[in-house]
Amino acid sequence: MAAIGQWAVDYLDNNRLQTAYFTSREEAGDYVLKRANGCTVRRVNLEDAFISMTGRKIS
C-alpha cells in the first residue's frame, strides 16, 4: 500500500465520494485545510489498494 500512500482523505465532489492519498498525516491535514467541505482523514486500507490497482470498487 506504500505505492498509494499511508493516509487517505475522503471528501464529496459533485455528490460523489472521492479519495485522495498522501504519504504523511501532515500532507493529508494540509489538504483538508484547503477544502471548504468536510473531509475524513483515515489510514489507507486493503480496499484502497484494490481500487488503486483495479479501478473498481468492492460492492
PDB file of N, CA and C in Angstrom:
ATOM      1  N   MET A   1       0.813  -1.188   0.000  1.00  0.00           N
ATOM      2  CA  MET A   1       0.000   0.000   0.000  1.00  0.00           C
ATOM      3  C   MET A   1       0.862   1.259   0.000  1.00  0.00           C
ATOM      4  N   ALA A   2       2.156   1.076   0.140  1.00  0.00           N
ATOM      5  CA  ALA A   2       3.039   2.236   0.146  1.00  0.00           C
ATOM      6  C   ALA A   2       2.986   2.991  -1.174  1.00  0.00           C
ATOM      7  N   ALA A   3       2.611   2.319  -2.254  1.00  0.00           N
ATOM      8  CA  ALA A   3       2.561   2.968  -3.566  1.00  0.00           C
ATOM      9  C   ALA A   3       1.511   4.072  -3.614  1.00  0.00           C
ATOM     10  N   ILE A   4       0.437   3.942  -2.845  1.00  0.00           N
ATOM     11  CA  ILE A   4      -0.610   4.969  -2.867  1.00  0.00           C
ATOM     12  C   ILE A   4      -0.536   5.895  -1.660  1.00  0.00           C
ATOM     13  N   GLY A   5       0.337   5.623  -0.740  1.00  0.00           N
ATOM     14  CA  GLY A   5       0.462   6.441   0.459  1.00  0.00           C
ATOM     15  C   GLY A   5      -0.087   5.712   1.666  1.00  0.00           C
ATOM     16  N   GLN A   6       0.053   6.322   2.817  1.00  0.00           N
ATOM     17  CA  GLN A   6      -0.406   5.703   4.058  1.00  0.00           C
ATOM     18  C   GLN A   6      -1.644   6.369   4.636  1.00  0.00           C
ATOM     19  N   TRP A   7      -2.005   7.537   4.096  1.00  0.00           N
ATOM     20  CA  TRP A   7      -3.160   8.280   4.599  1.00  0.00           C
ATOM     21  C   TRP A   7      -4.110   8.592   3.462  1.00  0.00           C
ATOM     22  N   ALA A   8      -5.399   8.550   3.750  1.00  0.00           N
ATOM     23  CA  ALA A   8      -6.431   8.846   2.760  1.00  0.00           C
ATOM     24  C   ALA A   8      -7.339   9.944   3.297  1.00  0.00           C
ATOM     25  N   VAL A   9      -7.806  10.784   2.385  1.00  0.00           N
ATOM     26  CA  VAL A   9      -8.794  11.809   2.721  1.00  0.00           C
ATOM     27  C   VAL A   9     -10.010  11.555   1.842  1.00  0.00           C
ATOM     28  N   ASP A  10     -11.138  11.272   2.466  1.00  0.00           N
ATOM     29  CA  ASP A  10     -12.402  11.083   1.752  1.00  0.00           C
ATOM     30  C   ASP A  10     -13.160  12.399   1.772  1.00  0.00           C
ATOM     31  N   TYR A  11     -13.736  12.761   0.611  1.00  0.00           N
ATOM     32  CA  TYR A  11     -14.487  14.010   0.504  1.00  0.00           C
ATOM     33  C   TYR A  11     -15.538  13.875  -0.589  1.00  0.00           C
ATOM     34  N   LEU A  12     -16.562  14.718  -0.530  1.00  0.00           N
ATOM     35  CA  LEU A  12     -17.603  14.728  -1.555  1.00  0.00           C
ATOM     36  C   LEU A  12     -17.265  15.768  -2.607  1.00  0.00           C
ATOM     37  N   ASP A  13     -17.407  15.357  -3.872  1.00  0.00           N
ATOM     38  CA  ASP A  13     -17.197  16.253  -5.002  1.00  0.00           C
ATOM     39  C   ASP A  13     -18.325  15.989  -5.990  1.00  0.00           C
ATOM     40  N   ASN A  14     -19.195  16.973  -6.184  1.00  0.00           N
ATOM     41  CA  ASN A  14     -20.380  16.797  -7.042  1.00  0.00           C
ATOM     42  C   ASN A  14     -21.203  15.589  -6.602  1.00  0.00           C
ATOM     43  N   ASN A  15     -21.401  15.459  -5.283  1.00  0.00           N
ATOM     44  CA  ASN A  15     -22.193  14.379  -4.681  1.00  0.00           C
ATOM     45  C   ASN A  15     -21.611  12.988  -4.919  1.00  0.00           C
ATOM     46  N   ARG A  16     -20.326  12.903  -5.211  1.00  0.00           N
ATOM     47  CA  ARG A  16     -19.646  11.613  -5.366  1.00  0.00           C
ATOM     48  C   ARG A  16     -18.504  11.549  -4.362  1.00  0.00           C
ATOM     49  N   LEU A  17     -18.384  10.398  -3.722  1.00  0.00           N
ATOM     50  CA  LEU A  17     -17.299  10.212  -2.763  1.00  0.00           C
ATOM     51  C   LEU A  17     -15.982  10.043  -3.519  1.00  0.00           C
ATOM     52  N   GLN A  18     -15.016  10.874  -3.189  1.00  0.00           N
ATOM     53  CA  GLN A  18     -13.689  10.819  -3.797  1.00  0.00           C
ATOM     54  C   GLN A  18     -12.672  10.579  -2.688  1.00  0.00           C
ATOM     55  N   THR A  19     -11.521  10.043  -3.067  1.00  0.00           N
ATOM     56  CA  THR A  19     -10.454   9.803  -2.101  1.00  0.00           C
ATOM     57  C   THR A  19      -9.137  10.309  -2.664  1.00  0.00           C
ATOM     58  N   ALA A  20      -8.406  11.042  -1.850  1.00  0.00           N
ATOM     59  CA  ALA A  20      -7.058  11.495  -2.197  1.00  0.00           C
ATOM     60  C   ALA A  20      -6.092  10.806  -1.235  1.00  0.00           C
ATOM     61  N   TYR A  21      -4.919  10.423  -1.740  1.00  0.00           N
ATOM     62  CA  TYR A  21      -3.947   9.683  -0.937  1.00  0.00           C
ATOM     63  C   TYR A  21      -2.700  10.518  -0.681  1.00  0.00           C
ATOM     64  N   PHE A  22      -2.117  10.327   0.512  1.00  0.00           N
ATOM     65  CA  PHE A  22      -0.960  11.112   0.925  1.00  0.00           C
ATOM     66  C   PHE A  22       0.032  10.230   1.668  1.00  0.00           C
ATOM     67  N   THR A  23       1.303  10.592   1.578  1.00  0.00           N
ATOM     68  CA  THR A  23       2.335   9.802   2.249  1.00  0.00           C
ATOM     69  C   THR A  23       2.435  10.109   3.737  1.00  0.00           C
ATOM     70  N   SER A  24       2.019  11.311   4.143  1.00  0.00           N
ATOM     71  CA  SER A  24       2.109  11.649   5.569  1.00  0.00           C
ATOM     72  C   SER A  24       0.791  12.236   6.074  1.00  0.00           C
ATOM     73  N   ARG A  25       0.617  12.147   7.368  1.00  0.00           N
ATOM     74  CA  ARG A  25      -0.575  12.711   8.022  1.00  0.00           C
ATOM     75  C   ARG A  25      -0.593  14.231   7.864  1.00  0.00           C
ATOM     76  N   GLU A  26       0.574  14.826   7.884  1.00  0.00           N
ATOM     77  CA  GLU A  26       0.674  16.279   7.746  1.00  0.00           C
ATOM     78  C   GLU A  26       0.193  16.731   6.366  1.00  0.00           C
ATOM     79  N   GLU A  27       0.592  16.008   5.313  1.00  0.00           N
ATOM     80  CA  GLU A  27       0.132  16.341   3.958  1.00  0.00           C
ATOM     81  C   GLU A  27      -1.383  16.227   3.857  1.00  0.00           C
ATOM     82  N   ALA A  28      -1.929  15.166   4.449  1.00  0.00           N
ATOM     83  CA  ALA A  28      -3.381  14.977   4.439  1.00  0.00           C
ATOM     84  C   ALA A  28      -4.067  16.123   5.183  1.00  0.00           C
ATOM     85  N   GLY A  29      -3.510  16.517   6.312  1.00  0.00           N
ATOM     86  CA  GLY A  29      -4.073  17.621   7.082  1.00  0.00           C
ATOM     87  C   GLY A  29      -4.046  18.936   6.323  1.00  0.00           C
ATOM     88  N   ASP A  30      -2.957  19.198   5.614  1.00  0.00           N
ATOM     89  CA  ASP A  30      -2.861  20.415   4.798  1.00  0.00           C
ATOM     90  C   ASP A  30      -3.919  20.419   3.701  1.00  0.00           C
ATOM     91  N   TYR A  31      -4.159  19.259   3.098  1.00  0.00           N
ATOM     92  CA  TYR A  31      -5.170  19.138   2.047  1.00  0.00           C
ATOM     93  C   TYR A  31      -6.562  19.446   2.604  1.00  0.00           C
ATOM     94  N   VAL A  32      -6.856  18.907   3.785  1.00  0.00           N
ATOM     95  CA  VAL A  32      -8.158  19.132   4.427  1.00  0.00           C
ATOM     96  C   VAL A  32      -8.368  20.620   4.705  1.00  0.00           C
ATOM     97  N   LEU A  33      -7.338  21.304   5.144  1.00  0.00           N
ATOM     98  CA  LEU A  33      -7.458  22.733   5.453  1.00  0.00           C
ATOM     99  C   LEU A  33      -7.807  23.562   4.221  1.00  0.00           C
ATOM    100  N   LYS A  34      -7.422  23.097   3.038  1.00  0.00           N
ATOM    101  CA  LYS A  34      -7.683  23.832   1.794  1.00  0.00           C
ATOM    102  C   LYS A  34      -9.076  23.570   1.228  1.00  0.00           C
ATOM    103  N   ARG A  35      -9.745  22.533   1.703  1.00  0.00           N
ATOM    104  CA  ARG A  35     -11.074  22.187   1.194  1.00  0.00           C
ATOM    105  C   ARG A  35     -12.148  22.888   2.019  1.00  0.00           C
ATOM    106  N   ALA A  36     -13.200  23.339   1.338  1.00  0.00           N
ATOM    107  CA  ALA A  36     -14.296  24.041   2.011  1.00  0.00           C
ATOM    108  C   ALA A  36     -15.251  23.064   2.695  1.00  0.00           C
ATOM    109  N   ASN A  37     -15.402  21.886   2.145  1.00  0.00           N
ATOM    110  CA  ASN A  37     -16.351  20.893   2.668  1.00  0.00           C
ATOM    111  C   ASN A  37     -15.693  20.058   3.755  1.00  0.00           C
ATOM    112  N   GLY A  38     -16.508  19.270   4.424  1.00  0.00           N
ATOM    113  CA  GLY A  38     -15.994  18.347   5.421  1.00  0.00           C
ATOM    114  C   GLY A  38     -15.243  17.197   4.772  1.00  0.00           C
ATOM    115  N   CYS A  39     -14.267  16.689   5.471  1.00  0.00           N
ATOM    116  CA  CYS A  39     -13.447  15.584   4.982  1.00  0.00           C
ATOM    117  C   CYS A  39     -13.235  14.590   6.112  1.00  0.00           C
ATOM    118  N   THR A  40     -12.847  13.391   5.733  1.00  0.00           N
ATOM    119  CA  THR A  40     -12.473  12.372   6.695  1.00  0.00           C
ATOM    120  C   THR A  40     -11.041  11.951   6.414  1.00  0.00           C
ATOM    121  N   VAL A  41     -10.187  12.008   7.418  1.00  0.00           N
ATOM    122  CA  VAL A  41      -8.806  11.546   7.290  1.00  0.00           C
ATOM    123  C   VAL A  41      -8.727  10.175   7.940  1.00  0.00           C
ATOM    124  N   ARG A  42      -8.117   9.226   7.232  1.00  0.00           N
ATOM    125  CA  ARG A  42      -8.023   7.858   7.755  1.00  0.00           C
ATOM    126  C   ARG A  42      -6.780   7.179   7.198  1.00  0.00           C
ATOM    127  N   ARG A  43      -6.429   6.047   7.783  1.00  0.00           N
ATOM    128  CA  ARG A  43      -5.317   5.242   7.282  1.00  0.00           C
ATOM    129  C   ARG A  43      -5.771   4.506   6.031  1.00  0.00           C
ATOM    130  N   VAL A  44      -4.851   4.311   5.104  1.00  0.00           N
ATOM    131  CA  VAL A  44      -5.138   3.543   3.893  1.00  0.00           C
ATOM    132  C   VAL A  44      -5.377   2.090   4.299  1.00  0.00           C
ATOM    133  N   ASN A  45      -6.332   1.434   3.614  1.00  0.00           N
ATOM    134  CA  ASN A  45      -6.638   0.041   3.922  1.00  0.00           C
ATOM    135  C   ASN A  45      -6.532  -0.823   2.660  1.00  0.00           C
ATOM    136  N   LEU A  46      -6.810  -2.093   2.802  1.00  0.00           N
ATOM    137  CA  LEU A  46      -6.688  -3.042   1.696  1.00  0.00           C
ATOM    138  C   LEU A  46      -7.641  -2.710   0.553  1.00  0.00           C
ATOM    139  N   GLU A  47      -8.829  -2.219   0.868  1.00  0.00           N
ATOM    140  CA  GLU A  47      -9.778  -1.838  -0.184  1.00  0.00           C
ATOM    141  C   GLU A  47      -9.208  -0.706  -1.040  1.00  0.00           C
ATOM    142  N   ASP A  48      -8.515   0.237  -0.429  1.00  0.00           N
ATOM    143  CA  ASP A  48      -7.879   1.318  -1.185  1.00  0.00           C
ATOM    144  C   ASP A  48      -6.861   0.758  -2.179  1.00  0.00           C
ATOM    145  N   ALA A  49      -6.059  -0.206  -1.733  1.00  0.00           N
ATOM    146  CA  ALA A  49      -5.064  -0.817  -2.615  1.00  0.00           C
ATOM    147  C   ALA A  49      -5.755  -1.529  -3.777  1.00  0.00           C
ATOM    148  N   PHE A  50      -6.843  -2.239  -3.509  1.00  0.00           N
ATOM    149  CA  PHE A  50      -7.591  -2.937  -4.555  1.00  0.00           C
ATOM    150  C   PHE A  50      -8.128  -1.948  -5.586  1.00  0.00           C
ATOM    151  N   ILE A  51      -8.744  -0.877  -5.119  1.00  0.00           N
ATOM    152  CA  ILE A  51      -9.309   0.128  -6.026  1.00  0.00           C
ATOM    153  C   ILE A  51      -8.201   0.770  -6.854  1.00  0.00           C
ATOM    154  N   SER A  52      -7.081   1.055  -6.228  1.00  0.00           N
ATOM    155  CA  SER A  52      -5.964   1.675  -6.933  1.00  0.00           C
ATOM    156  C   SER A  52      -5.427   0.764  -8.039  1.00  0.00           C
ATOM    157  N   MET A  53      -5.369  -0.536  -7.770  1.00  0.00           N
ATOM    158  CA  MET A  53      -4.819  -1.479  -8.750  1.00  0.00           C
ATOM    159  C   MET A  53      -5.810  -1.837  -9.842  1.00  0.00           C
ATOM    160  N   THR A  54      -7.102  -1.899  -9.520  1.00  0.00           N
ATOM    161  CA  THR A  54      -8.091  -2.376 -10.496  1.00  0.00           C
ATOM    162  C   THR A  54      -8.983  -1.279 -11.050  1.00  0.00           C
ATOM    163  N   GLY A  55      -9.112  -0.184 -10.312  1.00  0.00           N
ATOM    164  CA  GLY A  55     -10.024   0.876 -10.729  1.00  0.00           C
ATOM    165  C   GLY A  55     -11.477   0.571 -10.418  1.00  0.00           C
ATOM    166  N   ARG A  56     -11.729  -0.519  -9.683  1.00  0.00           N
ATOM    167  CA  ARG A  56     -13.107  -0.920  -9.365  1.00  0.00           C
ATOM    168  C   ARG A  56     -13.312  -0.943  -7.863  1.00  0.00           C
ATOM    169  N   LYS A  57     -14.497  -0.489  -7.444  1.00  0.00           N
ATOM    170  CA  LYS A  57     -14.858  -0.551  -6.027  1.00  0.00           C
ATOM    171  C   LYS A  57     -15.435  -1.921  -5.703  1.00  0.00           C
ATOM    172  N   ILE A  58     -15.290  -2.322  -4.466  1.00  0.00           N
ATOM    173  CA  ILE A  58     -15.868  -3.571  -3.983  1.00  0.00           C
ATOM    174  C   ILE A  58     -17.303  -3.289  -3.583  1.00  0.00           C
ATOM    175  N   SER A  59     -18.226  -4.110  -4.087  1.00  0.00           N
ATOM    176  CA  SER A  59     -19.635  -3.869  -3.734  1.00  0.00           C
ATOM    177  C   SER A  59     -20.182  -4.963  -2.858  1.00  0.00           C
TER     178      SER A  59
END
